[in-house]
């Protein structure tokens, strides 16, 4: 039967099917094949438009099968669903189930609000996909046959992933099987499975991009990681490292962030190293295999009753592995490991805390000294005025069980642990009536009791010992002198102010009987009685004021005089304390070293610090140090210099203990941070060699990024005995997919898991 050509009003009356209706258009014509089969025709300028609830369809021609709820569109087909859009040559669509098939199709999906290219390697706002066939199998779910996907929506995408089978869940993820990753159209990687997140919050469960690296010890390595977005407040990462020489490693990291300042993270890594033979500085060297692990983390947690818990850990089972593989030079040369925790609470002026900790300091790879407190319980009463009189009363009490032992190959060879009870009430009387002169005076009594002590032969025995003493201290600040210079019209500052602040502290400790019986474990144990200390200092400060006042320079001098020379060996305020003098080369002195500290900050972006100590006993400078920082929008740099000098008269400053180091780190990047690089080094000036040099450079395009690192180690003096090691690492990030930070510090600061 021949078709019937209908008028526009008849078109609108007969074209409604299963929740869809034809939009009003005078240019569209409808041909009725039969009562169930209608054909609508439009033009490129005026296409046929069909509205189905929240779905819109545009095409040159549309055929409607009313009883089946089916339509077929051809020619410049455009399908719009919410913020997602699909273009195809042909489409078959079921208006009842809202499912269908697109042929020779491509489309875009909006993952978040924003402008393409603004993220610099982060989550892009749009995703682009295509395929020979695109099957809509759910409200936001598509299956693509022989197609591809990219989040780099540009005329020429920088990267794309193609596959014979894709599953696309809009606002969730894309899953590709047997995928090929291409950069600028060039195949670079085959992936059996590829998962790409598309969630608006930029956090999604899935695999992150693998990283590649090489090293003298480990050989080539590939690191893979899986990121689990457990919820908005916590996540976990699982890492697998494969080394061609060393073996394999498995690690995991858990992070959480709650309200009220509660947060934490924990990282655990286990490495299975196999025995290898490698060339180190041209010498064939055998390295034994072993299994080792490392654990580190921090925690801050609010508890009921106003309590707060804190914990930290930085623990490794093998110092050799730590020094061989760690890429952070400070961690690689670190000989300390340990963990600890604390619970603190307060009620009015009373504060109570309980602390436990264990710290190990290695002498060799198998021998270390263990320090700890299991536990340390402290109760303190904050200062409070006695009535209306300006006299303030405070007190502190402490009970602690010390762990002090030397361990060699897991065997304890020297145990000096004991228990101590200490009580210290104080009375403070301030005098602040004069603005140019203040006096703070404190009188305190301290009573201490130990569960063990030293006998006449300096051997530790299980014999209790107690002591008590009084202490008086008065700190006099002033008279303060200052002078102001007005400098109107000066571009740097409108006025300068120079302030001179002298300070004198007088401290008298009563006689303490039995000092030689005390097992010295910390500062309380090393207090010397029957001595008066005079600490005098002079501070010069220079202030500049333009819009606001700030300190631009300061220099301080300080020294202490002791009426008893022995006390100079136990003052923790000076770096060269606890150091005796060789009596054959120099005499004991009642003076402490002279400490000089200086700081210069000519601008908010530049600051330098300096410290030195001059030992009056031997008339020699014992230690010097300086550091500085520069922080501008494009450049961030830090540098440090330190020297511990060889002083033959001081056993604690022997030639073997002397050191001289220089270190610096500089980062330069563009204003948008798309391109940047970091260079750092640690230089041993005494041995005239670099301990390490490190280069990191990165480039972030609109929808991808790459970071490359090269590092050279020369730890000839390390416990692990690794003279030299060279490392190379490379990491690629895609829009929305970062890389996981290495458990050994590779590409530090350049990773960003998603």
XYZ file of C-alpha atoms in Angstrom:
754
model
C 0.000 0.000 0.000
C 1.335 3.410 -0.888
C 2.380 5.787 1.884
C 0.404 8.849 2.885
C 2.033 12.256 3.253
C 0.642 14.069 6.305
C 0.491 17.742 7.278
C 2.540 19.111 10.220
C -0.488 19.029 12.545
C -1.156 15.434 11.599
C 2.527 14.682 12.139
C 2.371 15.925 15.734
C -0.826 14.010 16.375
C 0.429 10.634 15.173
C 4.138 10.597 16.057
C 3.945 10.212 19.845
C 5.179 6.763 20.938
C 5.927 5.304 24.373
C 6.838 8.508 26.216
C 8.465 10.160 23.202
C 7.036 12.868 21.032
C 8.057 14.827 17.970
C 9.141 18.401 18.620
C 7.210 21.024 16.713
C 8.821 21.757 13.330
C 7.278 23.151 10.169
C 10.138 21.784 8.091
C 9.685 18.141 9.128
C 7.481 15.900 6.987
C 5.983 12.563 7.941
C 5.240 9.648 5.668
C 2.843 7.030 7.033
C 3.840 3.607 5.743
C 1.095 1.973 7.778
C -0.672 2.879 11.029
C 2.274 1.398 13.017
C 5.168 2.548 10.848
C 5.940 6.238 10.358
C 8.872 7.936 8.677
C 9.944 11.487 9.475
C 12.299 13.438 7.219
C 14.151 16.659 7.891
C 17.223 18.506 6.638
C 20.712 19.192 7.914
C 19.681 22.735 8.845
C 16.363 21.581 10.308
C 16.736 18.022 11.605
C 14.002 15.879 13.049
C 13.841 16.263 16.847
C 12.372 13.620 19.134
C 12.050 14.263 22.912
C 11.921 11.265 25.263
C 11.722 12.550 28.858
C 15.322 13.701 29.589
C 16.654 12.372 26.265
C 16.764 14.290 22.993
C 17.384 12.884 19.507
C 18.300 14.794 16.350
C 18.663 13.182 12.871
C 18.083 13.748 9.185
C 15.474 10.980 9.137
C 13.668 8.962 11.810
C 11.444 5.887 11.431
C 8.964 5.135 14.218
C 7.514 1.714 15.039
C 4.792 2.705 17.460
C 3.604 -0.683 18.752
C 7.185 -1.852 19.412
C 8.301 1.454 20.944
C 11.255 1.483 18.565
C 12.794 4.147 16.404
C 15.597 4.094 13.849
C 17.531 7.284 13.085
C 19.893 7.932 10.190
C 22.036 10.811 8.983
C 23.858 13.181 11.363
C 22.417 11.408 14.397
C 22.920 13.308 17.685
C 21.806 11.781 20.976
C 21.771 13.997 24.096
C 21.250 12.589 27.596
C 21.847 15.089 30.395
C 25.399 16.409 29.969
C 26.476 13.494 27.749
C 26.372 13.601 23.948
C 26.736 10.895 21.256
C 27.083 11.395 17.499
C 26.558 8.490 15.058
C 25.748 7.638 11.470
C 22.852 5.399 12.479
C 20.971 4.487 15.631
C 18.368 1.977 16.765
C 16.621 2.967 19.989
C 13.923 1.400 22.191
C 11.797 4.147 23.694
C 10.366 1.825 26.349
C 13.674 0.582 27.830
C 15.697 3.637 26.805
C 18.373 1.324 25.369
C 19.766 1.054 21.860
C 22.711 0.706 19.504
C 24.737 3.423 17.768
C 26.821 2.674 14.676
C 30.063 4.496 13.768
C 29.607 6.503 16.926
C 31.582 8.875 19.130
C 30.649 10.765 22.253
C 31.659 12.924 25.200
C 30.853 12.678 28.890
C 31.302 15.414 31.491
C 33.041 14.112 34.609
C 33.083 17.391 36.532
C 32.597 21.108 36.052
C 35.538 22.939 34.540
C 37.419 23.886 31.413
C 39.477 21.391 29.419
C 43.185 21.784 29.979
C 42.957 23.563 33.331
C 44.048 20.606 35.446
C 47.636 20.190 34.338
C 47.658 16.420 34.518
C 44.820 16.151 37.011
C 41.223 15.115 36.442
C 39.972 16.596 33.158
C 36.320 17.700 32.950
C 35.512 15.788 29.723
C 35.993 12.244 28.437
C 35.857 11.295 24.752
C 35.001 7.796 23.447
C 34.309 6.177 20.080
C 33.583 2.815 18.479
C 32.239 0.906 15.508
C 29.264 -0.012 17.665
C 28.110 1.622 20.878
C 25.435 -0.241 22.858
C 23.457 1.712 25.450
C 22.608 -0.985 27.995
C 21.529 1.155 30.945
C 20.722 4.718 31.987
C 24.449 5.620 32.118
C 26.083 2.401 30.999
C 27.504 1.703 27.532
C 29.341 -1.180 25.884
C 31.658 -0.197 23.035
C 32.848 -2.609 20.349
C 36.167 -1.990 18.575
C 36.686 1.498 19.896
C 38.691 3.645 22.254
C 38.710 6.203 25.004
C 40.638 9.301 26.100
C 40.260 12.076 28.661
C 42.415 14.340 26.510
C 39.691 16.131 24.568
C 41.723 17.971 21.936
C 41.820 17.992 18.137
C 44.847 15.686 18.406
C 44.671 13.851 21.776
C 48.040 13.373 23.447
C 47.019 9.903 24.573
C 44.293 7.351 23.945
C 43.465 3.762 24.821
C 41.870 1.471 22.241
C 40.300 -1.929 22.744
C 38.024 -4.488 21.141
C 35.707 -4.281 24.151
C 35.013 -1.324 26.451
C 32.509 -0.862 29.239
C 31.675 2.752 30.067
C 29.836 3.717 33.259
C 29.282 7.468 33.057
C 30.131 9.209 36.377
C 31.968 6.071 37.517
C 34.596 4.376 35.317
C 35.754 2.975 31.979
C 36.896 -0.663 31.825
C 38.900 -1.857 28.797
C 40.076 -5.391 28.023
C 43.132 -6.190 25.902
C 43.841 -2.485 25.594
C 46.636 -0.689 23.758
C 47.880 2.614 25.165
C 48.978 5.113 22.493
C 50.793 8.436 22.807
C 50.374 10.744 19.815
C 49.011 7.726 17.940
C 52.107 5.578 18.644
C 51.480 2.289 20.532
C 53.632 2.254 23.703
C 51.984 -0.228 26.094
C 49.707 -3.268 26.046
C 47.419 -3.715 29.056
C 45.261 -6.832 29.566
C 42.964 -4.729 31.745
C 42.668 -0.948 32.064
C 40.428 0.826 34.578
C 39.901 4.588 34.374
C 37.887 6.507 37.033
C 35.280 9.066 35.981
C 33.827 10.122 39.306
C 33.165 13.790 39.873
C 34.930 13.826 43.270
C 38.245 12.858 41.602
C 38.631 9.758 43.831
C 37.956 6.328 42.464
C 39.007 2.762 43.114
C 41.318 1.304 40.484
C 44.874 0.721 39.301
C 47.195 3.713 39.155
C 49.837 4.192 36.494
C 52.904 1.946 36.845
C 56.362 3.473 37.296
C 59.642 2.268 35.821
C 63.152 2.616 37.173
C 66.672 1.214 37.247
C 69.411 1.025 39.864
C 72.857 -0.480 40.371
C 71.642 -2.698 43.210
C 68.049 -3.508 42.208
C 68.464 -3.657 38.430
C 65.358 -2.696 36.493
C 62.109 -2.281 38.392
C 58.409 -1.907 37.687
C 56.026 -0.702 40.387
C 52.292 -1.345 40.144
C 49.676 -0.097 42.570
C 45.961 -0.430 43.261
C 44.097 2.448 44.907
C 40.983 1.718 46.973
C 38.762 4.727 47.658
C 37.040 3.256 50.702
C 35.095 6.440 51.373
C 35.346 10.200 51.450
C 37.411 10.087 54.652
C 39.742 7.123 54.138
C 41.529 5.119 51.454
C 44.122 2.392 50.992
C 46.840 1.674 48.433
C 48.411 -1.698 47.620
C 51.804 -1.789 45.890
C 53.818 -4.488 44.161
C 57.450 -3.869 43.154
C 59.345 -6.212 40.840
C 63.147 -5.936 40.618
C 65.184 -7.840 38.038
C 68.108 -8.266 40.466
C 66.858 -7.905 44.002
C 63.525 -9.728 44.136
C 59.996 -8.529 44.878
C 58.335 -6.237 47.374
C 54.760 -5.844 48.615
C 53.438 -2.797 50.429
C 50.253 -1.166 51.620
C 49.274 2.265 52.882
C 46.140 3.313 54.764
C 45.073 6.933 55.270
C 42.113 8.503 57.030
C 40.902 12.017 57.785
C 38.109 12.654 60.279
C 36.718 15.782 61.843
C 37.977 17.467 65.025
C 41.615 17.098 64.010
C 41.641 13.304 63.820
C 43.803 11.882 61.057
C 46.367 9.196 60.451
C 48.345 7.161 57.963
C 50.258 3.902 58.113
C 52.605 2.283 55.576
C 53.948 -1.262 55.650
C 56.378 -2.760 53.138
C 57.950 -6.220 52.954
C 60.884 -6.982 50.636
C 62.160 -10.414 49.670
C 65.743 -9.954 48.463
C 67.601 -12.732 46.735
C 71.419 -13.059 46.826
C 73.082 -11.252 43.930
C 76.519 -10.500 42.558
C 76.915 -7.005 41.147
C 79.625 -4.564 40.106
C 80.183 -1.762 42.615
C 82.833 0.755 41.538
C 84.183 -1.845 39.120
C 84.510 -4.517 41.838
C 82.426 -7.683 41.710
C 80.565 -7.780 45.030
C 78.303 -10.445 46.536
C 75.248 -9.261 48.456
C 73.396 -11.722 50.663
C 69.673 -12.280 50.261
C 67.270 -11.572 53.102
C 63.685 -10.797 53.989
C 63.040 -7.420 55.577
C 60.195 -5.053 56.333
C 59.633 -1.403 57.193
C 56.732 0.350 58.881
C 56.049 4.046 59.353
C 53.081 6.242 60.082
C 51.526 8.959 62.223
C 48.249 9.282 64.073
C 46.343 12.071 65.799
C 43.027 10.974 67.269
C 40.498 12.760 69.468
C 39.089 10.499 72.205
C 36.086 10.801 74.538
C 36.513 12.848 77.686
C 38.670 15.486 76.040
C 41.581 13.085 75.603
C 43.838 13.132 72.569
C 46.040 10.311 71.305
C 49.161 10.642 69.169
C 51.392 7.963 67.728
C 54.279 7.716 65.309
C 56.454 4.983 63.865
C 59.567 4.844 61.701
C 60.767 1.284 62.004
C 62.774 -1.020 59.736
C 64.040 -4.534 60.340
C 67.225 -4.229 58.262
C 69.606 -1.282 58.311
C 71.400 -2.735 55.276
C 68.237 -2.673 53.172
C 67.373 0.830 54.394
C 70.743 2.231 53.350
C 70.985 0.308 50.079
C 67.574 1.172 48.648
C 66.340 4.378 50.291
C 66.580 7.340 47.890
C 66.100 10.058 50.490
C 69.649 10.747 51.638
C 68.581 11.527 55.188
C 66.710 8.231 55.470
C 69.561 6.375 53.757
C 72.053 7.640 56.354
C 69.589 7.409 59.240
C 70.694 5.002 61.976
C 67.578 5.441 64.105
C 64.356 3.493 64.174
C 61.502 3.377 66.623
C 57.880 3.985 67.497
C 55.913 5.726 70.227
C 52.546 6.909 71.414
C 51.002 9.386 73.815
C 47.617 10.070 75.427
C 47.012 13.532 76.904
C 44.101 15.088 78.722
C 43.482 18.168 80.832
C 40.959 19.387 83.368
C 41.231 23.052 84.355
C 44.917 23.692 85.152
C 45.734 19.999 85.528
C 47.311 18.098 82.613
C 47.956 14.348 82.585
C 49.769 12.335 79.953
C 51.004 8.802 79.414
C 53.769 8.088 76.896
C 55.399 4.946 75.626
C 58.210 4.799 73.105
C 61.074 2.666 71.905
C 64.003 4.011 69.863
C 67.036 2.155 68.541
C 70.343 3.748 67.472
C 72.614 1.515 65.398
C 76.374 1.353 65.915
C 76.788 -1.343 63.252
C 74.308 -3.219 61.068
C 73.671 -5.737 63.912
C 74.480 -3.775 67.077
C 72.302 -0.987 68.486
C 71.428 0.849 71.682
C 67.753 0.716 72.660
C 66.162 3.635 74.499
C 62.579 3.812 75.622
C 59.984 4.660 78.240
C 57.428 1.971 79.060
C 55.589 4.027 80.214
C 56.192 7.647 81.214
C 53.254 9.071 83.216
C 53.245 12.817 83.904
C 50.863 14.943 85.967
C 51.313 18.706 86.030
C 49.491 21.596 87.602
C 49.642 24.831 85.678
C 50.679 27.974 87.445
C 47.964 29.719 89.424
C 48.176 32.860 91.527
C 48.018 32.441 95.289
C 45.022 34.576 96.138
C 45.469 38.143 94.902
C 49.188 38.115 95.462
C 51.322 38.045 92.240
C 52.948 34.797 93.305
C 52.275 31.718 91.174
C 52.352 28.089 92.267
C 52.854 25.142 89.897
C 53.981 21.542 90.137
C 55.011 18.575 87.997
C 55.202 14.918 88.898
C 56.497 12.046 86.799
C 56.755 8.274 87.014
C 58.798 6.577 84.293
C 60.211 3.157 83.531
C 63.299 3.524 81.350
C 64.433 0.995 78.771
C 68.193 1.298 78.239
C 70.087 -1.614 76.741
C 72.705 -2.558 74.182
C 71.709 -5.335 71.772
C 74.062 -7.236 69.486
C 72.591 -9.732 67.004
C 69.289 -9.759 68.919
C 71.046 -10.579 72.226
C 70.947 -8.060 75.110
C 74.487 -7.562 76.403
C 73.972 -4.542 78.687
C 70.725 -3.651 80.461
C 70.646 -0.297 82.278
C 66.875 0.059 82.583
C 65.294 1.290 85.824
C 62.292 3.118 87.287
C 62.288 6.731 88.454
C 59.823 8.875 90.429
C 60.260 12.657 90.281
C 58.325 15.513 91.953
C 59.019 19.191 91.199
C 56.821 21.970 92.739
C 57.687 25.572 91.793
C 56.878 29.063 93.041
C 57.330 31.958 90.597
C 57.459 35.641 91.477
C 57.432 38.008 88.456
C 58.326 41.701 88.499
C 57.027 43.558 85.414
C 56.268 47.091 86.643
C 58.998 48.670 84.518
C 58.687 48.362 80.731
C 62.470 48.464 80.262
C 63.317 45.901 82.975
C 61.639 42.639 83.993
C 62.634 40.088 86.597
C 61.285 36.554 86.830
C 62.286 34.581 89.914
C 61.523 30.918 90.538
C 62.095 28.798 93.626
C 61.642 25.046 93.238
C 62.203 21.834 95.130
C 62.905 18.539 93.407
C 62.712 15.095 94.908
C 63.797 12.083 92.830
C 63.983 8.375 93.607
C 65.510 5.618 91.435
C 64.912 1.877 91.669
C 68.610 1.205 90.899
C 71.907 3.019 91.477
C 75.674 2.783 91.011
C 77.945 1.203 93.587
C 81.483 2.246 94.544
C 82.826 0.466 91.435
C 80.410 2.361 89.139
C 78.438 -0.828 88.556
C 74.641 -0.633 88.340
C 72.977 -2.547 91.188
C 69.384 -3.126 92.310
C 69.649 -0.730 95.231
C 67.204 2.150 95.540
C 68.538 5.681 95.823
C 66.925 9.046 96.399
C 67.956 12.686 96.427
C 66.384 16.092 96.944
C 67.556 19.647 96.442
C 66.389 23.247 96.165
C 66.936 25.500 93.207
C 66.634 29.236 92.864
C 66.605 30.985 89.498
C 66.159 34.617 88.614
C 66.063 35.908 85.037
C 66.662 39.620 84.565
C 65.821 41.082 81.156
C 66.962 44.631 80.559
C 67.478 47.428 80.724
C 66.270 47.467 77.115
C 67.767 50.120 74.819
C 66.256 51.110 71.487
C 66.637 53.722 68.813
C 64.367 54.612 65.873
C 65.373 56.082 62.494
C 62.682 57.615 60.301
C 63.391 57.100 56.604
C 60.467 58.634 54.682
C 60.555 58.015 50.965
C 62.735 54.957 51.388
C 61.406 52.219 49.146
C 62.411 49.520 51.604
C 60.998 50.855 54.898
C 59.566 54.040 56.372
C 61.437 53.577 59.640
C 63.971 51.298 61.317
C 64.225 50.311 64.962
C 67.298 48.912 66.722
C 66.728 47.115 70.039
C 69.446 45.918 72.433
C 68.297 43.404 75.071
C 70.775 42.217 77.717
C 69.745 39.239 79.848
C 71.217 37.780 83.014
C 70.075 34.499 84.504
C 71.291 33.452 87.934
C 70.638 29.864 88.981
C 71.704 28.351 92.302
C 71.380 24.631 93.000
C 71.807 23.400 96.558
C 74.259 20.652 97.431
C 73.294 17.185 96.171
C 74.700 14.214 98.018
C 75.538 11.039 96.144
C 75.778 12.458 92.612
C 78.149 9.610 91.716
C 75.454 7.029 92.536
C 72.971 8.285 89.944
C 72.555 6.284 86.729
C 72.548 9.142 84.203
C 69.862 8.526 81.553
C 68.521 12.017 80.816
C 68.760 15.668 81.850
C 67.196 15.261 85.308
C 69.833 12.684 86.239
C 72.766 14.894 85.199
C 72.014 17.861 87.467
C 75.109 18.906 89.447
C 74.533 20.338 92.937
C 76.363 22.938 94.982
C 76.848 25.206 91.987
C 75.743 28.640 90.855
C 75.305 29.362 87.154
C 75.447 32.829 85.650
C 74.137 32.887 82.073
C 74.533 36.220 80.349
C 73.423 37.071 76.847
C 73.122 40.084 74.602
C 70.549 40.263 71.811
C 70.604 42.845 69.008
C 67.447 43.085 66.916
C 66.726 45.279 63.918
C 63.135 45.950 62.820
C 61.846 47.549 59.631
C 58.396 49.055 59.182
C 56.606 49.826 55.984
C 52.999 48.686 56.065
C 53.723 46.497 59.092
C 56.700 45.973 61.368
C 58.903 42.871 61.113
C 62.268 41.708 62.360
C 64.888 41.744 59.589
C 68.057 40.907 61.539
C 69.100 39.593 64.929
C 72.329 38.432 66.531
C 72.621 36.850 69.994
C 75.641 36.089 72.180
C 75.386 33.895 75.259
C 77.699 32.179 77.724
C 77.469 30.594 81.166
C 79.846 30.780 84.113
C 79.773 27.949 86.669
C 81.188 28.207 90.180
C 81.980 24.505 89.820
C 83.839 23.521 86.635
C 82.312 20.021 86.593
C 78.884 21.505 85.876
C 80.092 22.737 82.479
C 80.147 19.136 81.276
C 76.415 18.643 81.878
C 74.753 21.714 80.364
C 72.455 20.611 77.532
C 72.114 24.176 76.229
C 75.473 23.845 74.469
C 76.401 21.351 71.758
C 79.879 20.710 73.130
C 78.741 19.858 76.645
C 79.288 16.319 77.950
C 82.805 16.595 76.532
C 85.800 16.373 78.836
C 89.130 18.073 78.298
C 92.392 16.217 77.937
C 94.189 17.445 81.131
C 97.590 17.022 79.464
C 96.652 19.540 76.776
C 94.312 22.015 78.454
C 92.918 22.872 81.855
C 89.300 22.619 82.968
C 87.333 25.852 82.696
C 84.441 27.322 84.649
C 83.076 28.873 81.469
C 80.779 27.308 78.919
C 81.317 27.764 75.193
C 80.212 31.085 73.740
C 77.157 30.510 71.561
C 76.505 32.905 68.689
C 73.251 32.802 66.739
C 72.190 35.142 63.966
C 69.262 35.455 61.618
C 68.788 37.776 58.637
C 65.501 38.126 56.750
C 65.799 41.018 54.263
C 62.395 40.107 52.797
C 59.502 37.774 53.486
C 60.876 35.442 50.817
C 64.495 35.235 51.995
C 65.867 34.113 55.352
C 69.260 32.934 56.631
C 70.346 31.533 60.025
C 73.794 31.039 61.535
C 75.088 29.380 64.719
C 78.570 28.891 66.114
C 80.151 27.793 69.395
C 83.549 28.873 70.699
C 84.939 26.678 73.466
C 86.614 28.769 76.129
C 88.445 25.774 77.595
C 90.661 25.376 74.542
C 90.067 28.742 72.815
C 88.749 27.094 69.647
C 85.596 27.116 67.550
C 84.003 23.657 67.879
C 80.973 23.828 65.614
C 79.457 26.078 62.971
C 76.286 25.912 60.955
C 74.211 28.005 58.584
C 71.121 27.565 56.472
C 68.968 29.706 54.245
C 65.727 29.658 52.301
C 64.401 31.473 49.232
C 60.720 31.196 48.454
C 59.278 32.985 45.410
C 56.344 32.124 43.131
C 58.724 30.481 40.629
C 61.697 29.371 42.738
C 61.947 27.583 46.076
C 65.432 26.883 47.395
C 67.034 25.798 50.665
C 70.671 25.381 51.577
C 72.635 24.310 54.613
C 76.223 24.169 55.801
C 77.580 22.535 58.952
C 81.002 21.835 60.378
C 82.072 19.908 63.448
C 85.736 20.744 63.807
C 88.650 18.601 64.921
C 89.929 19.873 68.290
C 92.756 17.731 69.595
C 92.281 18.857 73.214
C 88.635 17.663 73.268
C 88.128 13.870 73.063
C 84.566 14.446 71.869
C 85.891 16.371 68.870
C 88.385 13.826 67.612
C 89.439 13.612 63.989
C 87.168 10.595 63.468
C 84.163 12.614 64.708
C 84.918 15.699 62.637
C 82.567 16.476 59.743
C 81.986 19.148 57.116
C 78.851 19.080 54.956
C 77.113 21.254 52.394
C 73.616 20.562 51.071
C 71.070 22.366 48.916
C 67.759 21.854 47.148
C 66.264 24.098 44.467
C 62.943 23.805 42.635
C 62.091 25.927 39.598
C 58.744 25.838 37.791
C 56.518 27.889 35.542
C 53.660 29.995 36.886
C 51.128 27.313 35.952
C 53.440 24.570 37.307
C 53.208 22.728 33.985
C 56.988 22.485 33.704
C 59.439 22.296 36.560
C 62.460 20.625 38.009
C 64.324 19.990 41.256
C 68.033 19.631 41.875
C 69.496 18.616 45.223
C 72.886 17.551 46.485
C 74.712 16.610 49.680
C 78.424 17.274 49.571
C 81.058 16.015 52.001
C 83.586 18.848 52.024
C 85.956 16.972 54.315
C 86.308 14.059 51.866
C 85.733 16.246 48.771
C 82.957 14.072 47.323
C 79.234 14.157 46.678
C 77.184 11.913 48.954
C 74.315 12.217 46.513
C 73.051 14.256 43.601
C 69.461 14.176 42.437
C 67.641 15.634 39.427
C 63.856 15.548 39.053
C 62.087 17.166 36.131
C 58.402 17.050 35.252
C 56.050 18.170 32.531
C 52.258 18.369 32.932
C 50.189 18.907 29.791
C 46.455 19.548 29.722
C 45.653 15.912 30.363
C 48.844 13.993 31.070
C 52.191 14.365 32.737
C 55.607 12.774 33.031
C 58.291 12.945 35.742
C 61.884 11.754 35.313
C 64.474 11.306 38.051
C 68.201 10.579 38.066
C 70.197 10.070 41.239
C 73.767 9.205 42.156
C 74.689 7.888 45.611
C 78.192 7.605 47.015
C 77.785 6.325 50.571
C 81.300 5.043 51.088
C 80.989 5.470 54.836
C 77.595 3.826 55.233
C 76.989 0.796 57.425
C 75.739 -1.098 54.373
C 79.052 -0.572 52.599
C 77.579 0.578 49.280
C 80.217 2.910 47.742
C 78.139 4.003 44.774
C 74.706 3.519 43.306
C 73.017 5.162 40.321
C 69.243 5.243 39.939
C 66.803 6.283 37.249
C 63.003 6.507 37.562
C 60.211 7.603 35.258
C 56.541 8.068 36.044
C 53.630 8.896 33.724
C 50.309 10.310 34.878
C 47.090 10.550 32.896
C 44.237 12.928 33.539
C 42.608 11.533 36.657
C 45.153 8.748 37.187
C 48.233 9.517 39.242
C 51.095 7.349 40.456
C 51.714 6.041 43.940
C 54.637 7.396 46.033
C 57.531 4.954 46.213
C 58.118 3.291 49.561
C 61.822 4.064 49.094
C 61.359 7.720 48.183
C 61.646 7.630 44.381
C 60.218 10.704 42.604
C 59.359 12.226 45.971
C 56.677 14.890 45.724
C 55.767 14.130 42.093
C 53.221 11.361 42.696
C 49.523 11.963 43.087
C 47.272 8.952 43.400
C 43.656 9.377 42.341
